[in-house]
Structure formats: C-alpha cells, structure tokens
Tab-separated table of C-alpha atoms in Angstrom:
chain	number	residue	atom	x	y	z
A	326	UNK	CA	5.801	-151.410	37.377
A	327	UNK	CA	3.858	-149.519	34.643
A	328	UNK	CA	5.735	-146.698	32.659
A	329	UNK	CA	3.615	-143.546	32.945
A	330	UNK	CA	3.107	-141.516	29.688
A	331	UNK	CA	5.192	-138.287	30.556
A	332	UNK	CA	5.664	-134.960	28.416
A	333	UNK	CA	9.084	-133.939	27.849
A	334	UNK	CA	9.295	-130.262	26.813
A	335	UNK	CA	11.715	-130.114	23.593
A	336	UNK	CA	14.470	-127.541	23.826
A	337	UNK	CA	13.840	-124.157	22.579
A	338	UNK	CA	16.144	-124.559	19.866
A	339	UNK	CA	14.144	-126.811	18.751
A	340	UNK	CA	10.702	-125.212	18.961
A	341	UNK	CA	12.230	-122.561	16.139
A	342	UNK	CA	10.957	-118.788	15.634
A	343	UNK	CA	7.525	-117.409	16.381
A	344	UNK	CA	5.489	-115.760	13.999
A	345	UNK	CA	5.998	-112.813	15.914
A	346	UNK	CA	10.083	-113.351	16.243
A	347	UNK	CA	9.970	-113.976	12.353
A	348	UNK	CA	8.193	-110.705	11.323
A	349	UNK	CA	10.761	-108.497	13.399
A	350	UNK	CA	13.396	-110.311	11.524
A	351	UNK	CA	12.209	-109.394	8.371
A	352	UNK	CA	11.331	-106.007	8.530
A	353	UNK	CA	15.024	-105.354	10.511
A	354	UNK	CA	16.433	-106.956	7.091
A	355	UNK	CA	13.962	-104.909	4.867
A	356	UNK	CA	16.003	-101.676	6.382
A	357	UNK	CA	19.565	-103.210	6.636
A	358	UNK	CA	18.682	-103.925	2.578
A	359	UNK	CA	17.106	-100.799	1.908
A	360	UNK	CA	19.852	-98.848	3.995
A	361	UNK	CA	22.694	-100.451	1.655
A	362	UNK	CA	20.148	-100.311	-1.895
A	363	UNK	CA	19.863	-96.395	-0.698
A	364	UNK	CA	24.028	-96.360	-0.170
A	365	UNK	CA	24.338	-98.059	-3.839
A	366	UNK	CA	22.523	-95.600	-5.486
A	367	UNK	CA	23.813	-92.738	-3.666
A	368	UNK	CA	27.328	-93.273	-4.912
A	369	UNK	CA	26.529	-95.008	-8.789
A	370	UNK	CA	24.591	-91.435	-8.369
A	371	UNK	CA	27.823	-89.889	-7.485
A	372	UNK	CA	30.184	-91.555	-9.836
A	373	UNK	CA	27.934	-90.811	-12.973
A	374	UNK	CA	27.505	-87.293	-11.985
A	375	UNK	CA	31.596	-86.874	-11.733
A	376	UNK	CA	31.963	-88.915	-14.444
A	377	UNK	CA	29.835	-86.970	-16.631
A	378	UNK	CA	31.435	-84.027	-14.777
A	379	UNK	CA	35.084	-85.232	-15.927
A	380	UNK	CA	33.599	-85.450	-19.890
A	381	UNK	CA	32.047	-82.539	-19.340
A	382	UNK	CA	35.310	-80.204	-18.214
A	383	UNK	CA	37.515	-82.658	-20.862
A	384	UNK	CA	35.248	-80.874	-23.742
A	385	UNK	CA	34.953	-77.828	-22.569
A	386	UNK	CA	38.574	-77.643	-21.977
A	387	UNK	CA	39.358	-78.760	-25.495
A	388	UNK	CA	36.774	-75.819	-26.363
A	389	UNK	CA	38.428	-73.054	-24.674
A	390	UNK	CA	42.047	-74.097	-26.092
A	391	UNK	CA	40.799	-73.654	-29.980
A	392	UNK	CA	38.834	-70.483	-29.040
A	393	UNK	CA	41.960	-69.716	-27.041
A	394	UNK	CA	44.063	-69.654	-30.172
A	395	UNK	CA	41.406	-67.871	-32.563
A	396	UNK	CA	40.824	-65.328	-30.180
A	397	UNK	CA	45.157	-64.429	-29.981
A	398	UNK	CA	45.229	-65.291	-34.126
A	399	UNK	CA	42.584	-62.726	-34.512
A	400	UNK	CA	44.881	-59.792	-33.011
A	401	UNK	CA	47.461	-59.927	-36.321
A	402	UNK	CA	48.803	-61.510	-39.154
A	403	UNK	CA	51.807	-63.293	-40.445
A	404	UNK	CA	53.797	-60.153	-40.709
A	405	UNK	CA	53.224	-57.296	-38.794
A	406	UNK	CA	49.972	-56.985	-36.250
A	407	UNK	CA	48.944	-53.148	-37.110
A	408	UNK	CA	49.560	-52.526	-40.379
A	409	UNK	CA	46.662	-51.107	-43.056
A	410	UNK	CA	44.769	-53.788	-44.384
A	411	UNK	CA	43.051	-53.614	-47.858
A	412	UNK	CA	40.021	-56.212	-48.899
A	413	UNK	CA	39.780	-56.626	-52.649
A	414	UNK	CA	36.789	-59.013	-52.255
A	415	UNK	CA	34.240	-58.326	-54.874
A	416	UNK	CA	31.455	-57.674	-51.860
A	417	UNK	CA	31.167	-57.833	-47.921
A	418	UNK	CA	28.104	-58.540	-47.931
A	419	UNK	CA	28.622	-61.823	-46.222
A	420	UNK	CA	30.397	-61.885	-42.824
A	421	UNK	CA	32.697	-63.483	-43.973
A	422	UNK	CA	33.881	-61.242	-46.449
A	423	UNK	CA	34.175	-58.151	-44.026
A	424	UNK	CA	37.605	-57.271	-42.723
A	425	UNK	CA	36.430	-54.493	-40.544
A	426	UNK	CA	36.644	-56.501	-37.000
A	427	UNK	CA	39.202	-58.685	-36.569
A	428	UNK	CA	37.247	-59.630	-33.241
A	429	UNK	CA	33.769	-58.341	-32.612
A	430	UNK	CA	31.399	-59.659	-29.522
A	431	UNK	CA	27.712	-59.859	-29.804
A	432	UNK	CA	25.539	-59.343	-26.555
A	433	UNK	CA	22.399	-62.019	-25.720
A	434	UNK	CA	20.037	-59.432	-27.454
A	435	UNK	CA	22.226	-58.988	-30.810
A	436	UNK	CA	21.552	-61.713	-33.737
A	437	UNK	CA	24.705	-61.985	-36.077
A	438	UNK	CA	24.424	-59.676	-39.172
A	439	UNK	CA	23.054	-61.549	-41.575
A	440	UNK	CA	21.649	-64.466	-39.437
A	441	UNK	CA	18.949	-64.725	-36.478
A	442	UNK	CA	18.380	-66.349	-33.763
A	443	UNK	CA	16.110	-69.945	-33.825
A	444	UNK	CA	15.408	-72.992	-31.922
A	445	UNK	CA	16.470	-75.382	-34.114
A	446	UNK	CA	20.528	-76.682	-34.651
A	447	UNK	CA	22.136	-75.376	-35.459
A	448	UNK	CA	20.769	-72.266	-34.669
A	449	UNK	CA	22.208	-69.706	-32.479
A	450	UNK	CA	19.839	-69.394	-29.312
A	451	UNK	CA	18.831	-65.797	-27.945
A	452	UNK	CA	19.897	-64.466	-24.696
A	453	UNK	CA	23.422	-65.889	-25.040
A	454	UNK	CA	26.427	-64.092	-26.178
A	455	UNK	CA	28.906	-64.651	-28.910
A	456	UNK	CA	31.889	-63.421	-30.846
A	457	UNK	CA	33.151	-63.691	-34.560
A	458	UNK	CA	36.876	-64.039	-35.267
A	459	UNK	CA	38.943	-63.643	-38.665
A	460	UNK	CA	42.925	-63.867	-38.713
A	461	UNK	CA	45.673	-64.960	-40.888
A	462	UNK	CA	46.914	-68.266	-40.520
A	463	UNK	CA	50.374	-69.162	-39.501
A	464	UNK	CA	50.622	-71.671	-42.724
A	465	UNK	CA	52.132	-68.992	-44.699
A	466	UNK	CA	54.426	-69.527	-48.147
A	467	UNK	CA	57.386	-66.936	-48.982
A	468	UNK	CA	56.488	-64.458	-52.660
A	469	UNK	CA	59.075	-64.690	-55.012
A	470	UNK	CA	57.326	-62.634	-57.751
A	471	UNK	CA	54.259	-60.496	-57.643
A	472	UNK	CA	52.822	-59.410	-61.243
A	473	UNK	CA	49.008	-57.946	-62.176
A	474	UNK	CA	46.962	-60.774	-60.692
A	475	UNK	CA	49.438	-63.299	-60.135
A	476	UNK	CA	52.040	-64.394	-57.118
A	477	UNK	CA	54.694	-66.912	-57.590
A	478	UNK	CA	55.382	-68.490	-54.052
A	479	UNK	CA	58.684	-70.679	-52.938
A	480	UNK	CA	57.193	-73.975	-53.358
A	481	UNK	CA	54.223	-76.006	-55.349
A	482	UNK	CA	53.286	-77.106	-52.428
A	483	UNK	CA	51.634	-74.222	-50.693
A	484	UNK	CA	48.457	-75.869	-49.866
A	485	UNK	CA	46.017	-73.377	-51.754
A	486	UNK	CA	43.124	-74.471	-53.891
A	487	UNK	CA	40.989	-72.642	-56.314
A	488	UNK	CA	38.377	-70.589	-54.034
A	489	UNK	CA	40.649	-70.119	-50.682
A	490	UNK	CA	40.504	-66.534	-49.487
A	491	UNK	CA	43.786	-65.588	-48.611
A	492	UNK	CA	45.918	-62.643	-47.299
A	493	UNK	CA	48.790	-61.224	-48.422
A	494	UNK	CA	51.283	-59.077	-46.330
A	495	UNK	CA	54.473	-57.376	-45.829
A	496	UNK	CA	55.470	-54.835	-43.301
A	497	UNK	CA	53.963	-51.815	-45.093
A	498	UNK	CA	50.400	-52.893	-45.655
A	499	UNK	CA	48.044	-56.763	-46.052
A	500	UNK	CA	45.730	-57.709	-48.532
A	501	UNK	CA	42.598	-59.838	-48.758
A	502	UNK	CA	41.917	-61.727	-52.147
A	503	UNK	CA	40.345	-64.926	-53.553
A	504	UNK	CA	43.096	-67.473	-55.518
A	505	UNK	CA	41.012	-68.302	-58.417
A	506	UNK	CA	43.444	-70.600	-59.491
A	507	UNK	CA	45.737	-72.649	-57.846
A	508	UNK	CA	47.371	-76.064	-58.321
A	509	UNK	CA	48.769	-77.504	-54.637
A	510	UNK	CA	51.773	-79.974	-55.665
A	511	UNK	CA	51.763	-79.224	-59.347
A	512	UNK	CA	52.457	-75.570	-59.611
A	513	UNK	CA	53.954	-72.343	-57.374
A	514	UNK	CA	51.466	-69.643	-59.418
A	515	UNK	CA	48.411	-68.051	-57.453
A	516	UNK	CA	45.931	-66.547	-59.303
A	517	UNK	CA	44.641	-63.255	-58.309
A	518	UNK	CA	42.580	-62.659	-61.719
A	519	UNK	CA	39.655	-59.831	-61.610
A	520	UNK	CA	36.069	-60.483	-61.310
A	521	UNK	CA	34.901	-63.160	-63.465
A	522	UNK	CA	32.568	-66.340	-62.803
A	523	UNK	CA	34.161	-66.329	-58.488
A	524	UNK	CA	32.238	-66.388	-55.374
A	525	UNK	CA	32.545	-63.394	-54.430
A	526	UNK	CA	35.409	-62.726	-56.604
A	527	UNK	CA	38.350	-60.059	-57.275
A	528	UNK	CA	36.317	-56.671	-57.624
A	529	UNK	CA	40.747	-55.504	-58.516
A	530	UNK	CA	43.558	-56.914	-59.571
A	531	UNK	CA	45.473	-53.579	-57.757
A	532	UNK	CA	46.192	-54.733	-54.352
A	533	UNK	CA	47.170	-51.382	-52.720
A	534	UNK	CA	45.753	-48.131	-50.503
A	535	UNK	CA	43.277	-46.464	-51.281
A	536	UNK	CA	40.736	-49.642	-52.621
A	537	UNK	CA	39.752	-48.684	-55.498
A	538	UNK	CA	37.616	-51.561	-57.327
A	539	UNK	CA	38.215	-51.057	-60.847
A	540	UNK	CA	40.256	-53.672	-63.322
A	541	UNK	CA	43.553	-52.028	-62.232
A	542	UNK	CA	42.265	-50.123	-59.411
A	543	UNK	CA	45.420	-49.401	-56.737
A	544	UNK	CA	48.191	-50.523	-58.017
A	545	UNK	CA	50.775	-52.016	-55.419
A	546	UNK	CA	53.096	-55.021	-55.850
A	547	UNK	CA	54.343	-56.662	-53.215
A	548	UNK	CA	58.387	-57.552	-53.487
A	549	UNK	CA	60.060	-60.823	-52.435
A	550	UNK	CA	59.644	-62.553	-49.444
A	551	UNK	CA	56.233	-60.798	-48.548
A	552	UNK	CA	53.784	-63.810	-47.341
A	553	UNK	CA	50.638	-65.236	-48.567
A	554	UNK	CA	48.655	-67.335	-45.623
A	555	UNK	CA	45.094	-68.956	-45.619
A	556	UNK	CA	42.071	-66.626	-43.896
A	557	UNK	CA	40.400	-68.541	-41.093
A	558	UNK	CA	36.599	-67.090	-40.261
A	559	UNK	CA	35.029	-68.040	-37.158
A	560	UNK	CA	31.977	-67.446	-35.455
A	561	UNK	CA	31.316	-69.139	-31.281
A	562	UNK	CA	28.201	-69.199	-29.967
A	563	UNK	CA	25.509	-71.269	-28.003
A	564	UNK	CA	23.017	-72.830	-30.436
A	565	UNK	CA	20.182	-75.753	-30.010
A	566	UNK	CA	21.309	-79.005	-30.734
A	567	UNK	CA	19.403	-82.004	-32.631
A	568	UNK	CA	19.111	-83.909	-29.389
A	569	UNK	CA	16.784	-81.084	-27.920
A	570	UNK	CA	19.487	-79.288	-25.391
A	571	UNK	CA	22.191	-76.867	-26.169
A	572	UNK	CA	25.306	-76.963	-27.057
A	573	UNK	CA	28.667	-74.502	-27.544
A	574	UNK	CA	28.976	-74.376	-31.950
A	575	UNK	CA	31.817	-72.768	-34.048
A	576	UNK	CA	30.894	-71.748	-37.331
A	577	UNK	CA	33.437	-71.855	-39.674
A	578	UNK	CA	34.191	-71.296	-43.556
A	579	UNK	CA	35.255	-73.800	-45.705
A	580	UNK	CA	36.023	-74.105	-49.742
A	581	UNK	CA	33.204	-76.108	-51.197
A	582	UNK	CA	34.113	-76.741	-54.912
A	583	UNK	CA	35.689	-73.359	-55.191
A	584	UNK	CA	33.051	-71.297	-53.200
A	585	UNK	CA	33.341	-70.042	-49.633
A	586	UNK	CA	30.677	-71.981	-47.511
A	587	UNK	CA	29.860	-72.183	-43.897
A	588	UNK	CA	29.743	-75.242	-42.020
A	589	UNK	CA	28.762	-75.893	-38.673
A	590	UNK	CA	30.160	-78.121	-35.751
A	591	UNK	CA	29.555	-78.871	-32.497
A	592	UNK	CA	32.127	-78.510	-29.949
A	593	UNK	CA	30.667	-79.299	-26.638
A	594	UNK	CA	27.483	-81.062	-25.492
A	595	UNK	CA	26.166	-79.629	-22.432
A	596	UNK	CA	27.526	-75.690	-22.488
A	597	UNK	CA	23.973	-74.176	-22.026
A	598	UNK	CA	25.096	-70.090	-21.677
A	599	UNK	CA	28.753	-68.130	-22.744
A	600	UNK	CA	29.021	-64.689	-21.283
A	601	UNK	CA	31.817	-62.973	-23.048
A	602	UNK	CA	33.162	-59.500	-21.519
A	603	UNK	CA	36.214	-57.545	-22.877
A	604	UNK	CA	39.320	-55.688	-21.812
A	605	UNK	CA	39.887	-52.961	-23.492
A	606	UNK	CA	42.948	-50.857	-23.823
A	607	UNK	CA	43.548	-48.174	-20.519
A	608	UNK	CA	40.658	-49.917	-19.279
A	609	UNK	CA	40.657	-51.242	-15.317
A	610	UNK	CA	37.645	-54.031	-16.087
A	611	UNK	CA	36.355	-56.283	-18.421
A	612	UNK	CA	33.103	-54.709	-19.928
A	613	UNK	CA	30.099	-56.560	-21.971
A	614	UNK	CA	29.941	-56.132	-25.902
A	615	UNK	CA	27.365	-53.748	-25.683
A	616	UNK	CA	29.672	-51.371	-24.071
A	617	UNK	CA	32.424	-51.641	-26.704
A	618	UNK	CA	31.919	-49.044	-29.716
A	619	UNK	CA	32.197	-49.602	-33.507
A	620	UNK	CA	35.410	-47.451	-33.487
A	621	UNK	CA	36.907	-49.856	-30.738
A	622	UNK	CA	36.393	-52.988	-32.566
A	623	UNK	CA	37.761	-51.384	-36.031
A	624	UNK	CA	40.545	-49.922	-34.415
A	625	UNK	CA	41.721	-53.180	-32.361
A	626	UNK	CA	41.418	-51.633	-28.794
A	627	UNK	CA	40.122	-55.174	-27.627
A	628	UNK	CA	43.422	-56.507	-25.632
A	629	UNK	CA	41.671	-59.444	-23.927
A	630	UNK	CA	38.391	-61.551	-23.437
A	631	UNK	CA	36.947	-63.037	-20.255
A	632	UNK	CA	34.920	-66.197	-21.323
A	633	UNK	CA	32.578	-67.938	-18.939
A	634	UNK	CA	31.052	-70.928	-20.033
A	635	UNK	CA	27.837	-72.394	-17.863
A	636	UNK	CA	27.693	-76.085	-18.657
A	637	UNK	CA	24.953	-78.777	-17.324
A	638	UNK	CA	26.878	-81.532	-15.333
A	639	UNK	CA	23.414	-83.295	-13.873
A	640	UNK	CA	20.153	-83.122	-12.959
A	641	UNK	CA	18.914	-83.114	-9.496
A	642	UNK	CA	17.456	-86.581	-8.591
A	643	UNK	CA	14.780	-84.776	-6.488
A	644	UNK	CA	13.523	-81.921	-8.644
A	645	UNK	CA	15.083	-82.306	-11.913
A	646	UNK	CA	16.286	-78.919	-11.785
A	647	UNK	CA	19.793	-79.177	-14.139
A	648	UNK	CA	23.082	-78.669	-12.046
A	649	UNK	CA	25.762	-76.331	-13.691
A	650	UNK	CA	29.276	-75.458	-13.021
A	651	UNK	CA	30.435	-71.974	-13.965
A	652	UNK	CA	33.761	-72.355	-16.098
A	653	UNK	CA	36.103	-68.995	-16.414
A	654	UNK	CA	39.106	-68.290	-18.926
A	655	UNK	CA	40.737	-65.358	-19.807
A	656	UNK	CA	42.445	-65.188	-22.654
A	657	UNK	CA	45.100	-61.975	-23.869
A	658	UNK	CA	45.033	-61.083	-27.717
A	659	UNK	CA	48.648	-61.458	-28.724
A	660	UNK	CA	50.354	-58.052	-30.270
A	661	UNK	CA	47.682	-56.426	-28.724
A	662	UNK	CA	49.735	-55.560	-25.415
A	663	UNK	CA	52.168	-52.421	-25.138
C-alpha cells in the first residue's frame, strides 16, 4: 500500500519567536536596562554628592576650630585680658602693625584697610564679609631681667628669631615690640634695640604709658616673671581661588628673613559666602559689622561672633544651579564675659 506524503506540523517550541514576539522582547529589556542604568546613576549621583558633602563639612569643620581659637585668643593676652596696651612699633601703617582692634569685622561692602577687593586668588571677593584678629600667643617664656632694650628670659630656648613681633606683659600694662636680635637655642637675650635698619622697627626703647617715640621715650621696666609671647595676626575672608571658584583664606604674618610678611593659605575649597554678626556686651542679638562702632571695637565690647559659612556641596544634575548647605557656629571671646 503506498505511503502518502503527509505534513506534520512541528511543535511550537520549535517554530521559535516571531518577529513581532522578538521586538516586544527587546524593547521590555530596553526599559528593565534603562530602569536599573537610571537607578545606578541615581545613587553613584547620591554617594558623590554625600561624599563630597562629608569632605566638604570635614574642612569646614577643621576651619571653624582654628578660627574658633583666634577669635577667643584675640580677647587677651598671656597675663591679664584688660590691661593698657602700648605699641612701640616704628609705624602702623600696615595692619599688621595696629593694635587698636584686637577683633574688628568688615561688612560685604568694606575692603580691608590697605587692600581691595579682586577676582583673582588670592584676592578677597566683594559682597562677603570678614574679620581680622591679633592676640598673644600662649607660647610665652618667663623675664628674668629687663634693661634699656634688652630682656633676659628663663631659657635659650624661647623660640624667637630676629624679626618676630612680640608682646610683653605683666598685670599692670603689655607691650608690642620687634626682637631685633635673638638667638633660639644659643642664647636667653632679646633684643629690643631702637630704630635702626628693622622692618618696621623700635620707634623706643621705653616700653611704658604714655608712648612716647623718642630714643628713651617712656621709660618702664618690666620686673621678673613678666612674659614675653609671639603676636599672631590674622585676617578670614572669602577670596577667588586659582581653580576659578571660591574658597574660605586666612591671611597670616610670617618672619621672612627678619621682616614681617603676609602669606596666604587656603583653608577650605568650596565655602562660597561667610556672614559674620556680633554680640556685643548688654546686647540681646547678634548685629552685622556695620552696626558695631569704632569705640566698640577699641574698647573690646565684642563678647561673641556668630559665623555662617555657605559652602557648595553639588551641582544640580538638571540645571546646574550649585547646591549649598548653610553652616552656623558661634563662638564666645574668652575674658570677655562678666
């Protein structure tokens, strides 16, 4: 019996996708890939904002604790916070040879004397406030002797060098001078000599009340155990950076081969405002610089300082607009407080 030719229909399994089938399937695993590529970025977005975040806050916490201390140095000395202080520097010209402030705030529209305000780093940028600090340091050596223009201290090594400005102080009255010569490790003599070839110099060798800037000028010597500490000059404030952005800059002063120089570091990458506002004594809130008198700064009414610091954490992935966190500190002037 002949074997008819029949058609067997395969499974479907076998038959496979359909063009059709096929396309569906790709396009469901075009959005299951894009849905978890979207996911990824979202959180590498999210871990590089709080990491940068975490450096951020690390910095500007680092910031606020050496502007911390300045700010309660500022309020005294080694010996006694309120007594008379007499500067024997040849001129205060510079900023950093006027004793007048102790603290002193400058608003967004006022320039530092002697300085202005630029685009460039490290320049200090306009419509941000600042403040300039001065104290005497806590590295203080015991007198043993005082003579015309000379101190014998307690030990040879007192850590002064030829050029340091310095301040000298008992419980009567303090002193600002220059050491125009000094041998750290070698010797226990301080020079205090009068004018001469130093930047700025002497303009006495008389270190007492009234100033009187002659050779002699007023004389008062100051007895055993009186102390003699390094100045430390400061100035904080938000200046361009060399990378195009801002950053938060102290300004300090440092001997450079026997001559008072300042030299400029950046603290904080990032900080792009400070807004500084002040307590001052009998007062119920913090007020702006501008609202602080001449008189006030001189005669040390400042008791505390509110700092805010506005720092760039990110940019927005949509707009590019930056994204800041406001950072607040408030920081009490010690011996300031009765």
């Amino acid at each position: 019996m002949p074997i008819r030719n029949r058609h067997i229909r395969a499974p479907r399994a076998v038959l496979g996708f359909t063009l059709v089938e096929l396309m569906i399937s790709l396009v469901l695993g075009m959005i299951v890939t894009a849905a978890a590529l979207a996911m990824f970025l979202a959180n590498k977005q999210v871990y590089s904002t709080s990491e940068h975040l975490g450096r951020i806050q690390e910095n500007v916490r680092t910031s606020y604790e050496v502007m911390s201390r300045e700010m309660r140095e500022s309020a005294g000395n080694v010996c006694e916070a309120n007594v008379d202080t007499v500067n024997v520097l040849r001129t205060n010209s510079n900023w950093w040879t006027n004793f007048d402030n102790r603290i002193r705030g400058f608003d967004g529209a006022t320039p530092f004397p002697g300085d202005s305000f630029g685009t460039t780093a490290p320049a200090r940028i306009a419509g941000t406030d600042a403040v300039e600090l001065k104290a005497g340091l806590a590295d203080s050596v015991g007198v043993v002797t005082h003579t015309t223009g000379q101190f014998t201290v307690n030990t040879v090594n007192h850590g002064f060098r030829t050029g340091d400005i310095a301040l000298v102080c008992d419980f009567k009255q303090a002193t600002v001078f220059q050491v125009t010569a000094a041998s750290n490790g070698t010797s226990n003599v301080l020079q205090a000599a009068y004018a001469g070839t130093f930047v700025p110099g002497n303009c006495t060798t008389g270190m007492g009340f009234p100033l009187s800037c002659s050779m002699t000028g007023t004389v008062y010597m100051y007895p055993a155990l009186s102390q003699i500490a390094h100045v430390r000059m400061s100035r904080w404030y938000i200046g361009a950076n060399a990378r195009g952005g801002r950053s938060l800059y102290q300004s300090t002063i440092v001997n450079v081969n026997g001559a008072p120089s300042p030299q400029f570091q950046e603290i904080a990458d990032g900080v792009q405002d400070m807004e500084l506002s002040y307590l001052l004594a009998g007062g119920n809130d913090y007020v702006p610089a501008a609202s602080v008198s001449a008189a006030q700064w001189a005669q040390g009414n400042v008791i505390a300082v509110r700092i805010v610091l506005v720092v760039e954490v990110d940019q927005d992935g949509t707009t590019h607009e930056p994204i800041t966190r406001r950072l607040e500190h408030t920081v009490t002037l010690r011996n300031r407080l009765t």
